Amino acid sequence: MLGLMQDWPLTVDKILDHAKNWHGHREVVTRSVEGPIVRTNYAEIHRRAKRVSSALLAWGIKPGDRVATLAWNTGNHIETWYGVMGIGAVCHTLNPRLFPEQLVYIINHAEDRIIFVDLTFVPLLDAILKHCPSVERVVVMTDPDHMPQTQLPVVDCYETIVEQGSEDVTWGGFDENTACGLCYTSGTTGNPKGVLYSHRSNFIHTLLGLQTTVLGATPKEVILPVVPMFHANAWGIAFGGPAAGSKLVMPGARMDGAAIYELLEEEKVTFSAAVPTVWQGLLTHLRDNSLKLSTVKRVLIGGSAVPESLIRAFNDEFGVEVLQGWGMTETSPIGTLSNMPPEIEALPFEEQLKWRVKQGTPPLGIELKLKNYAGQEMPHDGKTYGRLMVKGPTVAGAYFKEEGGEILDTEGFFDTGDVSTVDAQGFMQITDRAKDVIKSGGEWISSIEIENLAMGHPKVVLAAVIGAAHPKWDERPVLLVKLKDGEIQDKQEHLDFLHGKIAKWWMPDDVVFVDDIPLGATGKIDKKLLREQMKDYRLPAAG
Amino acid sequence: MLGLMQDWPLTVDKILDHAKNWHGHREVVTRSVEGPIVRTNYAEIHRRAKRVSSALLAWGIKPGDRVATLAWNTGNHIETWYGVMGIGAVCHTLNPRLFPEQLVYIINHAEDRIIFVDLTFVPLLDAILKHCPSVERVVVMTDPDHMPQTQLPVVDCYETIVEQGSEDVTWGGFDENTACGLCYTSGTTGNPKGVLYSHRSNFIHTLLGLQTTVLGATPKEVILPVVPMFHANAWGIAFGGPAAGSKLVMPGARMDGAAIYELLEEEKVTFSAAVPTVWQGLLTHLRDNSLKLSTVKRVLIGGSAVPESLIRAFNDEFGVEVLQGWGMTETSPIGTLSNMPPEIEALPFEEQLKWRVKQGTPPLGIELKLKNYAGQEMPHDGKTYGRLMVKGPTVAGAYFKEEGGEILDTEGFFDTGDVSTVDAQGFMQITDRAKDVIKSGGEWISSIEIENLAMGHPKVVLAAVIGAAHPKWDERPVLLVKLKDGEIQDKQEHLDFLHGKIAKWWMPDDVVFVDDIPLGATGKIDKKLLREQMKDYRLPAAG
């Protein structure tokens, strides 16, 4: 017997409708790519998004067609998202930090018909678009006064199409499982793979994200998503902000400490979200200029494990709580969050750190288990490593065009490729990528855990740990260190710093000082490239 | 083109699975019907709910079969809900405050096969069950020591079936649109009508409810739902509590001020939900005994409009924020909430009251419009009355067995039967039931608005306003007043109290002192019965 409740498809156009109807005057403030701060609100964004839809329809965009964006976090980018998704087309967010050849591959694989591009990236498109035959048209997201010189064949100006567009467009009315967004994983192995979000998955993800323990968005919150809309949906903020009626502050092209600080203070931001490197940049700016944060209460940090030193600095120096999150493109991306339950929050802050450095627990809607290589489920004892497997309505079931084939196990869980533990309190901690974990004497050593500790040394800018071949133990860890300018190289000092903080058999066999450590497109250490760069390295013990 | 995310049906068994896996040790504390405080947790509730399921399966309960509960808010009642719903049967919550003949009607209409009953209500069942041929079995929710003498033919003891049950039961695995719960509306006109919730609607309702602006449940919150599980799903708390891992405090059979106060303080409750009359009782107890509330931060009040005096008392005397909610059985029940946006919260509290007495704005997932009798949509100006229409995935599309026929308008909106306004800030205010509104000279007068003001008079226990026939104006308002013991009847004093607070043409034509004002099964004033009682009344002007 079926229930008798209304059939109301979960489609994301309803999110912006809701924002227009109930939070229409709430501001969306952007540091525009052209420079000035631009103010709009949800009613206006809704109106303009409809006009974007009408232009797309006039150009013959049909449901299921891919329309790409190569753009910063701006109000215009939000309009474009809803304008594309509202008519059942698929919004494909391109990551401008990828190498040009990767972008070409992705655009061709997705068969993008139109690309909306920010001024910053017009030269990039100029260089590659001749290799992308599916692209019929490029819309430059600026006004007529700022339209650039370009070699691109068919080019439109965003403000012109918005001005000429019509608001008389119907959104929605399709199956909630209709494709809605497309985002390729950075793909450290093989070609990038596309995650094809549905309206349903994005809508449910929005509701998951509105919980107090996740974004906790409300009309009182002012949210600054530094995390890009091209990076796993800006962690859901471009949906959650309008859904809750929060004021949004969009940083545009400038994500340096000074620019972010200015927005945080001027716009009275209460909550922000970014990867650790952005926060490190902000902290440096705050300290160098003896500044305080007067309105920020909470920051969400994800994308890679958050160093303990960063959590402590925010708490001790600025009175800001760090909420650590874990997720990936394939999980929309919310996976787990480091919310403190009352029994942990009752402890002194220093003791809480044991949990605050972990990635936390999943919200309702995310199932999570640890599996060993034999497929057996591993206990939640905080010690046993297992491959992290996830399941839920916001988790990928397959990649676009079936790249990678079947990606779920027999119980329907997706293999994250991460190795992690879960403790008795339910806190998950990523110990490493399955392919980065160091296999030493039949046991696993977490490269990330050692890196995070090594980063806490005051002379260190960046640290990385990789496994080096060892005749007896198979692999042994090597610590690579990038020192601050002018600091003296002293291997023993870094080993001494780790002593007592990790098990003896985890201690690196060597320390190597390097000029730089390569970062991937999403700001994480590129271990694949690093291993490639270090391929001729030999451990002292290995002769 | 469809998205490629996982197919993960939204079924409520996953809510309790989640609670067991990630918040298993979180407490559920009950004032048991037998008397003592009983402590359990989500892991244990999950274990016992499975055993309830195994008993149901052994008795031949199949998907879609109705299993009823006639019970207070207890941990056992939560177990029963999940035990029934987990196997695809329909949990039918019976309201023990209904008249026996209404209960008989409802049980027969629902064709309940089994009834789980608290000790309190065994005599009630004893009296009526011979008129309910579909009921095969009654489970008394107690232990063997407390099993009562009863005339019921087939009776089981709850603790015995839990003890003998098996945990090896599979939950879920069915379509998310499968029927899940059944609740009859109190039905002031015609027969009671059943709202048949689906797993999908309950799951989505849970997610709506977890927003900061609704329940805002987290592991740090301790929630006491006074609002009964038989009254519109306890406003979602029996789902939202486990989903978020909040500690639940269940009041059992005692909802008087002293009993509630004791639980609030002893169990360190932070959030509670109840109808206004419960809170009036608590306030009286607090004042009479000069008590303070040391942990409660917020109370959700709904079921009928919250008098300004109650909001002010909680704020001024106890530092507790009142969150007013509106909803109905047909809306699962969350409809709107009186969250203060920042621009209103910045005002002095006295000025905020203008909005705090309103029912507020809808969360994402609830569409809402005002319609006049011609079906035209009315403006959001805070003045224009319209019938309140709602739409969404948690709103009824039809009643059980098609009672009442088609209940949606051509755009799919459900007619709430309420008349309301919406102001420029989006705040909805119920002005009256469509059938209680007083038609005076072609205009509408809200009986509820006058009642709420009249209730603020210090000598008044309860006030009601009904329309009385008038030769010139069609109808005019009459104020009925129940005075506190020993107070002197003085009509003018109550009229003076209203002067300046309402428009002149809204002033009641008469004040009538009564010994009592009838309340319906859900604690609201029973206007239908009141009008019946007053049918011989004539206005002074009407001779």
Short mmCIF file of N, CA and C in Angstrom, two decimals, chain A residues 98-99 101-102 105-106 109 184-194 399 403-404 433 435 526 528:
data_model
loop_
_atom_site.label_atom_id
_atom_site.label_comp_id
_atom_site.label_asym_id
_atom_site.label_seq_id
_atom_site.Cartn_x
_atom_site.Cartn_y
_atom_site.Cartn_z
N LEU A 98 42.78 22.97 -13.65
CA LEU A 98 43.27 21.78 -14.34
C LEU A 98 44.22 22.19 -15.45
N PHE A 99 45.05 21.25 -15.90
CA PHE A 99 45.91 21.51 -17.04
C PHE A 99 45.03 21.65 -18.28
N GLU A 101 45.16 20.43 -21.19
CA GLU A 101 44.81 19.18 -21.90
C GLU A 101 43.72 18.39 -21.14
N GLN A 102 43.74 18.53 -19.79
CA GLN A 102 42.67 17.88 -19.01
C GLN A 102 41.32 18.55 -19.28
N TYR A 105 40.03 17.40 -22.57
CA TYR A 105 39.47 16.05 -22.45
C TYR A 105 38.07 16.09 -21.84
N ILE A 106 37.93 16.86 -20.75
CA ILE A 106 36.66 16.90 -20.01
C ILE A 106 35.55 17.55 -20.83
N HIS A 109 34.60 15.08 -23.48
CA HIS A 109 33.92 13.92 -22.90
C HIS A 109 32.48 14.27 -22.52
N TYR A 184 33.72 16.66 -12.76
CA TYR A 184 34.72 15.61 -12.94
C TYR A 184 35.65 15.56 -11.74
N THR A 185 36.02 14.35 -11.36
CA THR A 185 36.98 14.19 -10.28
C THR A 185 38.36 14.48 -10.84
N SER A 186 39.23 15.00 -9.97
CA SER A 186 40.55 15.41 -10.45
C SER A 186 41.36 14.21 -10.96
N GLY A 187 40.99 13.04 -10.52
CA GLY A 187 41.55 11.84 -11.15
C GLY A 187 43.06 11.68 -11.05
N THR A 188 43.53 11.27 -9.86
CA THR A 188 44.98 11.06 -9.74
C THR A 188 45.43 9.82 -10.52
N THR A 189 44.50 8.94 -10.83
CA THR A 189 44.84 7.83 -11.73
C THR A 189 43.85 7.83 -12.88
N GLY A 190 44.36 7.56 -14.06
CA GLY A 190 43.49 7.45 -15.24
C GLY A 190 42.89 8.79 -15.62
N ASN A 191 41.96 8.75 -16.53
CA ASN A 191 41.31 9.97 -16.99
C ASN A 191 40.33 10.48 -15.94
N PRO A 192 40.03 11.80 -15.97
CA PRO A 192 39.00 12.32 -15.07
C PRO A 192 37.68 11.61 -15.33
N LYS A 193 36.90 11.44 -14.27
CA LYS A 193 35.60 10.76 -14.40
C LYS A 193 34.51 11.73 -13.94
N GLY A 194 33.38 11.70 -14.65
CA GLY A 194 32.32 12.65 -14.34
C GLY A 194 31.29 12.10 -13.36
N TYR A 399 29.84 6.42 -12.88
CA TYR A 399 30.38 7.63 -13.51
C TYR A 399 29.71 7.85 -14.86
N GLU A 403 32.29 5.30 -17.32
CA GLU A 403 33.74 5.23 -17.09
C GLU A 403 33.98 4.50 -15.78
N GLY A 404 34.96 3.62 -15.77
CA GLY A 404 35.28 2.93 -14.52
C GLY A 404 34.35 1.77 -14.22
N ARG A 433 45.20 7.97 1.63
CA ARG A 433 44.64 7.41 0.41
C ARG A 433 45.15 5.97 0.33
N LYS A 435 46.22 4.36 -1.97
CA LYS A 435 47.45 4.19 -2.77
C LYS A 435 48.64 4.95 -2.19
N ASP A 526 50.09 16.71 -4.42
CA ASP A 526 49.99 15.77 -5.54
C ASP A 526 51.02 14.65 -5.33
N LYS A 528 51.15 11.69 -6.49
CA LYS A 528 51.55 10.96 -7.69
C LYS A 528 52.75 11.65 -8.33
#
